[in-house]
Structures are given as structure tokens and as C-alpha cells.
Coordinates of C-alpha atoms in Angstrom, one line a residue:
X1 CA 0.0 0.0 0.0
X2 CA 1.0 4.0 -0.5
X3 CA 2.4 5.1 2.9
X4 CA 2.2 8.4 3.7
X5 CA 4.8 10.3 6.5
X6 CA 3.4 13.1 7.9
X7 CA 0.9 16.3 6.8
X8 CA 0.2 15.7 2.9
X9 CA 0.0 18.6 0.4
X10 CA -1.0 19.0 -3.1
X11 CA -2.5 22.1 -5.1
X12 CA -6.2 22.4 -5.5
X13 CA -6.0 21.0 -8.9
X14 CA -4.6 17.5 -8.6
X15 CA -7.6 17.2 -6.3
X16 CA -8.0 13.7 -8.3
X17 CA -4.3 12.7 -8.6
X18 CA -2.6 9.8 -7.3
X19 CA -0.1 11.4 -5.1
X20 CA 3.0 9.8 -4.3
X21 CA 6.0 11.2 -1.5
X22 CA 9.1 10.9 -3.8
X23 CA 10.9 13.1 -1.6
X24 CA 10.4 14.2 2.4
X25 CA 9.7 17.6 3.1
X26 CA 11.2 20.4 1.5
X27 CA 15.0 20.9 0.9
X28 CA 15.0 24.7 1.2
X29 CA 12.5 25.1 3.9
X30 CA 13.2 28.7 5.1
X31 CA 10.2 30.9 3.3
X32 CA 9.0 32.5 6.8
X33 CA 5.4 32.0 5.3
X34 CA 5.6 28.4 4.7
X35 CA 4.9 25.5 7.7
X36 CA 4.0 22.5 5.4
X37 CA 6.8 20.6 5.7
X38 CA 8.8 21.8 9.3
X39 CA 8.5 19.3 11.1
X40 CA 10.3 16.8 8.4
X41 CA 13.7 16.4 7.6
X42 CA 14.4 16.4 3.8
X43 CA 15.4 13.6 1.8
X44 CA 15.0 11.6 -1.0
X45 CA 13.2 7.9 -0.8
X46 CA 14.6 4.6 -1.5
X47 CA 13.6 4.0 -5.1
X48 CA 12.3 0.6 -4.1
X49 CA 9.7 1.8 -2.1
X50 CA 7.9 3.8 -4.7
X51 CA 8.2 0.5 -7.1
X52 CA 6.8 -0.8 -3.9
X53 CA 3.8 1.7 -4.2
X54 CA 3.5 2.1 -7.5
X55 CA 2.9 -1.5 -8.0
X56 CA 0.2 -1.5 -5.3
X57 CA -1.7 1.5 -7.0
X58 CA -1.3 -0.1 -10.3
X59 CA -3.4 -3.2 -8.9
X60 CA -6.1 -0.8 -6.6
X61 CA -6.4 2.0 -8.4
X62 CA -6.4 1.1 -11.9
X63 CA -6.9 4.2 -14.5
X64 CA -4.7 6.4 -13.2
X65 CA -4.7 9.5 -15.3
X66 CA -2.4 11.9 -13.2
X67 CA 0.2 11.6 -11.0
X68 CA 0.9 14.9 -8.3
X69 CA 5.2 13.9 -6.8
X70 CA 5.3 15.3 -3.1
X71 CA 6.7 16.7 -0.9
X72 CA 8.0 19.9 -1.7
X73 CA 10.2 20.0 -4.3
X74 CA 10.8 16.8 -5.7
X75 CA 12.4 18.3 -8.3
X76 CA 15.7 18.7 -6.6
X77 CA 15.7 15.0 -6.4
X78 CA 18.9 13.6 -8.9
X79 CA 17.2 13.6 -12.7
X80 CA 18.3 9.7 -12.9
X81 CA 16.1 9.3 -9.7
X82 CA 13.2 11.1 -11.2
X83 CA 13.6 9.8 -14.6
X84 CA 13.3 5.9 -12.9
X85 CA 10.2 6.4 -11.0
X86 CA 8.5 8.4 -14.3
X87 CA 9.6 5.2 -16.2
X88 CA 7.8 3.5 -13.5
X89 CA 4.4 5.3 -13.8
X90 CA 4.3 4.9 -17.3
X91 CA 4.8 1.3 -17.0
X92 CA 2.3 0.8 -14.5
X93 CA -0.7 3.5 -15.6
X94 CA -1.3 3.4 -19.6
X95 CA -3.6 5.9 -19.6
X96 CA -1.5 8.2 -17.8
X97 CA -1.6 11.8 -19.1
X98 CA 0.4 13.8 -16.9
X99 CA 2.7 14.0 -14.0
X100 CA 3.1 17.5 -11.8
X101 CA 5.1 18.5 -8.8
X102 CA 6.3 21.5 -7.1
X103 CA 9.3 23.6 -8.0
X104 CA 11.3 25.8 -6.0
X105 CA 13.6 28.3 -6.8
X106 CA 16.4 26.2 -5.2
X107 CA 15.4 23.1 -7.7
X108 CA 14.9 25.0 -11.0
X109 CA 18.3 26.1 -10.1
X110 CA 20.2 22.8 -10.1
X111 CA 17.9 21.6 -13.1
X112 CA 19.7 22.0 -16.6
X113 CA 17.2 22.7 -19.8
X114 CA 18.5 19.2 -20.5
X115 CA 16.9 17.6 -17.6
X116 CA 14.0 18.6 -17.7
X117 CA 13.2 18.2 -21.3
X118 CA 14.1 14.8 -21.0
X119 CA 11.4 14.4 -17.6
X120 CA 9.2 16.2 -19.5
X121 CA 9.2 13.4 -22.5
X122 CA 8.7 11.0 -19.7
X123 CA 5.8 12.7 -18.2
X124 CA 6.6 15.5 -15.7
X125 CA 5.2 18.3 -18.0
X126 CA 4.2 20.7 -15.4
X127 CA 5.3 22.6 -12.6
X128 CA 3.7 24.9 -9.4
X129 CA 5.7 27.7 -8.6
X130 CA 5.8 30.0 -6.1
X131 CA 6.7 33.7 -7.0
X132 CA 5.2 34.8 -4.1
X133 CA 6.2 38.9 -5.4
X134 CA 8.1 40.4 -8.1
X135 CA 9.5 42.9 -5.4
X136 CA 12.9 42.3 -4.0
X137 CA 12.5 43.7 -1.0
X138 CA 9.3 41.7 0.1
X139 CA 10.7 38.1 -1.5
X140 CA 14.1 39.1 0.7
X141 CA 11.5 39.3 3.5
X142 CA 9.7 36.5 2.7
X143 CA 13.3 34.3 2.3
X144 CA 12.8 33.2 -0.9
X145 CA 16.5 32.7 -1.3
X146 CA 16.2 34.4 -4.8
X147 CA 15.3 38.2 -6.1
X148 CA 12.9 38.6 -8.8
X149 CA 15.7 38.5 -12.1
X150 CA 16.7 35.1 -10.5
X151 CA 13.0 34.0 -10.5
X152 CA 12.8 34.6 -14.0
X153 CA 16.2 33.4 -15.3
X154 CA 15.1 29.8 -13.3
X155 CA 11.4 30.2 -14.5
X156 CA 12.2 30.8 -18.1
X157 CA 14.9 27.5 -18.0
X158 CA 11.4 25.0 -17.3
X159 CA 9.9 27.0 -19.9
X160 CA 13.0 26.4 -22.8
X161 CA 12.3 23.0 -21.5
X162 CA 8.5 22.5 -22.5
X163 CA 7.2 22.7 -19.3
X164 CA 4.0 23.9 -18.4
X165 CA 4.3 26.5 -15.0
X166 CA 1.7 27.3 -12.8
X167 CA 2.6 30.3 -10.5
X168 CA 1.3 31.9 -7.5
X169 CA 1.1 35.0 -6.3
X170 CA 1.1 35.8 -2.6
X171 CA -1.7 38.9 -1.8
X172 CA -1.0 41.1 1.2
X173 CA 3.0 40.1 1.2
X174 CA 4.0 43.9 0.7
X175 CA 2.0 45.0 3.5
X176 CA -0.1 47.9 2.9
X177 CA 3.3 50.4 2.6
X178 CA 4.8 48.4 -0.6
X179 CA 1.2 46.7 -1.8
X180 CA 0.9 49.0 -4.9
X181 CA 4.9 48.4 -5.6
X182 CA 4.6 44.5 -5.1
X183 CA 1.2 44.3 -7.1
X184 CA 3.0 45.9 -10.3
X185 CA 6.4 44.1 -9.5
X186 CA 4.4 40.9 -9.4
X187 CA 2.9 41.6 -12.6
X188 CA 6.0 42.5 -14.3
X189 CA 8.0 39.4 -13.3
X190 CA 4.9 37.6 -14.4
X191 CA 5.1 38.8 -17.6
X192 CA 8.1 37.8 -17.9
X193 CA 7.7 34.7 -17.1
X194 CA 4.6 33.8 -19.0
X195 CA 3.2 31.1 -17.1
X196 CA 0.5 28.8 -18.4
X197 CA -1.1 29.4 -15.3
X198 CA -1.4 32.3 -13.1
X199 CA -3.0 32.2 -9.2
X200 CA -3.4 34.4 -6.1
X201 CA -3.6 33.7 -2.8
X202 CA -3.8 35.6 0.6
X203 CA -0.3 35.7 3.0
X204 CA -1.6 34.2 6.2
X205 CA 0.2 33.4 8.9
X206 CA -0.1 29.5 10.2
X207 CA 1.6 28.2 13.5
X208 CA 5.4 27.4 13.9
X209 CA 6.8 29.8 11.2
X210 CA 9.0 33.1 11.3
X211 CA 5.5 35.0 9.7
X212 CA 3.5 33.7 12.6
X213 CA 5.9 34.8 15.4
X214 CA 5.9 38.2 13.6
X215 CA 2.5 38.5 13.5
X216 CA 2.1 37.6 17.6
X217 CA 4.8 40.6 17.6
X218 CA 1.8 42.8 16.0
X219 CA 4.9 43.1 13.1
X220 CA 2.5 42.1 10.4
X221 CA 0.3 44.1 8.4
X222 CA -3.5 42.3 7.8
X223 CA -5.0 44.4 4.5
X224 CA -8.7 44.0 4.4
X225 CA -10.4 42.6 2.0
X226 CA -10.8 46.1 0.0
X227 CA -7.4 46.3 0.3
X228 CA -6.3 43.0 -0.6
X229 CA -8.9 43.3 -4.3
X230 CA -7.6 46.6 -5.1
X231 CA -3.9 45.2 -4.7
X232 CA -5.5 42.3 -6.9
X233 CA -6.6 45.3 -9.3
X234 CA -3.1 46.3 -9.6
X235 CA -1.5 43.4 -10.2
X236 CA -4.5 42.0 -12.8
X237 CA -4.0 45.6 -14.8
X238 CA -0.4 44.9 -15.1
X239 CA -0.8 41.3 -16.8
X240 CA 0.3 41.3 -20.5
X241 CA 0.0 37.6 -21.2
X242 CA -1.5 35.1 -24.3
X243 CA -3.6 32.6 -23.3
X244 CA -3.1 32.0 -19.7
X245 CA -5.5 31.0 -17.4
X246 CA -6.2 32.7 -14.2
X247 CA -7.4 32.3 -11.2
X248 CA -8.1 33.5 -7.7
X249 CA -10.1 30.4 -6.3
X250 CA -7.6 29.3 -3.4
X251 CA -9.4 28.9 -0.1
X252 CA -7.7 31.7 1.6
X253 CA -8.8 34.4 -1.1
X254 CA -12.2 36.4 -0.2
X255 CA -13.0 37.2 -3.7
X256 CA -13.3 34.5 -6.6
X257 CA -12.3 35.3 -10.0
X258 CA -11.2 33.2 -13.0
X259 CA -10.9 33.8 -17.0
X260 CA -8.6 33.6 -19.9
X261 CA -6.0 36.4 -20.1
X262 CA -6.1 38.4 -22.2
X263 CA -9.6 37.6 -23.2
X264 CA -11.2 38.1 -19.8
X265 CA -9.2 40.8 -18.6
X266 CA -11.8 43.6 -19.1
X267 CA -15.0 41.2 -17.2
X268 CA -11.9 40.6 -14.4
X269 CA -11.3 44.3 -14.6
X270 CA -14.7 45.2 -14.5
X271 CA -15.7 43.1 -11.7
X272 CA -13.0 44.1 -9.0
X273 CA -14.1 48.1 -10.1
X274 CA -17.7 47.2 -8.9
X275 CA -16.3 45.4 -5.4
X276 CA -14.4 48.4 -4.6
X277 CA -17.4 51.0 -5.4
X278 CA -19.8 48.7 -3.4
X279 CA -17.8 46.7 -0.5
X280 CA -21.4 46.5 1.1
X281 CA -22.2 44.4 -2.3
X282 CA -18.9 42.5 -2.1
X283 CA -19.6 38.6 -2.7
X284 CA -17.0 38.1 -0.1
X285 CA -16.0 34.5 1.2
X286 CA -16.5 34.7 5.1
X287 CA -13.8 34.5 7.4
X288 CA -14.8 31.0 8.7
X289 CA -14.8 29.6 4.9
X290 CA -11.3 30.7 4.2
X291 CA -8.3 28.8 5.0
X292 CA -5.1 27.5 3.7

């Protein structure tokens, strides 16, 4: 059977995914945001145990379509590591269409265009970024180990390769002094990267990291929801992109949006100018439906 150590976590989107712990925790782990994965120590598992696994799925959960690799960044796992369990899922699921995982900074770094073109031709065709802000200052505060030229330069290298990126944005990270700055920083480094997919989400501090002891300190600024959709305003004006799709949809945002850029941009546009002329109108999510 699939074994699972500790908290699991997967994007909203591989809701339906088989999802299988390549790697432990997260090899960076610093981002003062991020608790998912401190209370594991990073490494890499024996390749015999996912055989172990994959073989089990393959006999109880036959038609398996798409394949999510946890923990954290996977992809910093050695590319003849990655490449064997990939040859693995494809042996085992036939009607496998996709496999996804998340990408740090730190692991787009070490992976040559090489790499991952040849992972992709296996299968591992898309990747969930975190960009977090285009800003330097607020991705120094948020330890993202990179500045924003980095994020693109490492971005743009899955990109040569074929992937597919999916990036998120982090709402509120600037604080209300730099939100206007990290909105339009966001946007341009964006750009820049021209993601297949595009997301926002709402900085919130969760137990037993950095942010969270900042935020007991009273050291963190909380934007309200106005203030968080007009920093969305910003950063959606800025977007110059073809044919991504975006979205707003994670549990911690208050507002739900979603389109086509740059087909929807106007309707997105449009519908963030009406919140902010009628809060009292708002179709906010409550406080007690939001979450991480």
C-alpha cells in the first residue's frame, strides 16, 4: 500500500491525482510563510519503495490519469532518480496523461534545460511555482533565497524545456506600505515569465513559522479585503499575457475570479471596479470559509 509520512499537500488542482512522496519535506524550507513541511527532515526515498507503491496503486487504483510527486520539491531530487520512477508510472498506468510537482527556486536552479526536457518526455510536464512577489525587498523578507531577475532566469529555464508553469502570487505580502509596488512588481516578473497558469492567494500566517511569530509581535500588516482586491486590481491591470488562465479560487482568497488572459481581462477588470465602489455588495467568502 501508498504510505504516507506526515501532513500531505497538493495544489487544488490535482484534487483527483494519485499522489506519491518521492521526496520528504522540503529541501529549502526557510520561506518565513511556509509551515508545510517543518517538522520533516528532507530527503530523497529509496527508489524501491515507490516501485513498492506504484505497483500497489497499479493493482487498486487502476486508471490512473495523473500523477501529483510530493513533498515539496521533488524536483531537486537527482534527474536519474526522477527519470526511474517516471519510467515507472508509465509502465504501471497506460492511460497516464500527466505528471506535476512543485518547484522551488532552489530546484529549478540545479535543473539543466536538458533535464528537464528529457522528464518532461517522460511525463513530468508541469510545474507549481511559487513567485510569491516580483519585489525584491518583500521576497528578501519572505526568504525566498532568490530576487525577482533570478525567479525569471530559473522560470524561463522549465519554460525552454517545454514545461507547463503554474505560478502563485502571494496577496498582502508587501504590507499595505509596498502593496501598490509588489502588485506591479508581481505583474511584471509575471510577464516575464509567461506562465501557463497564473493564481493568487492571501499571506496568512499558520503556527510554527517566522511569519506567525511576527504577526504575535503585532509586526504584520493584515490588509482587508478592499485592500487586498484593489492590490489584486493592480496586479491584474499589469498582466500582459497570451492565453493564460487565471485564477483567484484558493481557499484563503475572499473574492473568486477566474478567466482567460487576455480575453477576460476587461470582465476581471470590471468586476474588481464594482467590489471596490460597493464593498457592502462584495460577494466576499467569510472568514470562517477561508483557509489554507
Amino acid at each position: 500500500m501508498i504510505r504516507y509520512e506526515g501532513k500531505l499537500f497538493r495544489p487544488p488542482s490535482e484534487a483527483s491525482s494519485l499522489i506519491l512522496q518521492a521526496t520528504i519535506g522540503c529541501s529549502y524550507n526557510e520561506c518565513t510563510f511556509c509551515g508545510m513541511y517543518r517538522d520533516k527532515r528532507f530527503r530523497v526515498r529509496p527508489i524501491e519503495e515507490l516501485r513498492a507503491e506504484i505497483a500497489w496503486a497499479r493493482e487498486h487504483v487502476p486508471g490512473v490519469r495523473k500523477v501529483f510527486l510530493a513533498d515539496g520539491d521533488a524536483l531537486v531530487a537527482k534527474a536519474r532518480f526522477l527519470e526511474a520512477v517516471l519510467l515507472e508510472l508509465r509502465a504501471a498506468f497506460p492511460a497516464l496523461r500527466r505528471v506535476s510537482v512543485y518547484a522551488s527556486p532552489q530546484s529549478l536552479q540545479v535543473r539543466s534545460v536538458e533535464e528537464m526536457a528529457r522528464l518532461r518526455e517522460l511525463g513530468l510536464e508541469l510545474y507549481y511555482l511559487g513567485i510569491e512577489s516580483g519585489h525584491d525587498r518583500v521576497l528578501a523578507d519572505l526568504v525566498k533565497g532568490v530576487d525577482a531577475a533570478e525567479m525569471v532566469r530559473v522560470a524561463n529555464k522549465a519554460t525552454e524545456a517545454g514545461v507547463k508553469l503554474s505560478t502563485m502570487i502571494l496577496l498582502g505580502a508587501g504590507g499595505r506600505a509596498l502593496s501598490r509596488e509588489h502588485a506591479e512588481a508581481s505583474a511584471r516578473v509575471v510577464n516575464a515569465i509567461r506562465p501557463r497558469f497564473v493564481s493568487t492567494l492571501v499571506m496568512t500566517p499558520v503556527e510554527d513559522t517566522p511569519l506567525f511569530e511576527a504577526d504575535q509581535r503585532g509586526a504584520v500588516d493584515h490588509l482587508t479585503p478592499i485592500e487586498l482586491e484593489q492590490e489584486l486590481l493592480w496586479f491584474v491591470a499589469g498582466l500582459e499575457l497570451d492565453g493564460s488562465v487565471f485564477r483567484s479560487n484558493h481557499a484563503s482568497n475572499y473574492l473568486t475570479l477566474a478567466g482567460t488572459l487576455p480575453k477576460d481581462k476587461p470582465a476581471i477588470l470590471a468586476a474588481l471596479d464594482r467590489v471596490l465602489a460597493d464593498p457592502e455588495a462584495a460577494p466576499f467568502v467569510p472568514d470562517w470559509a477561508r483557509g489554507l
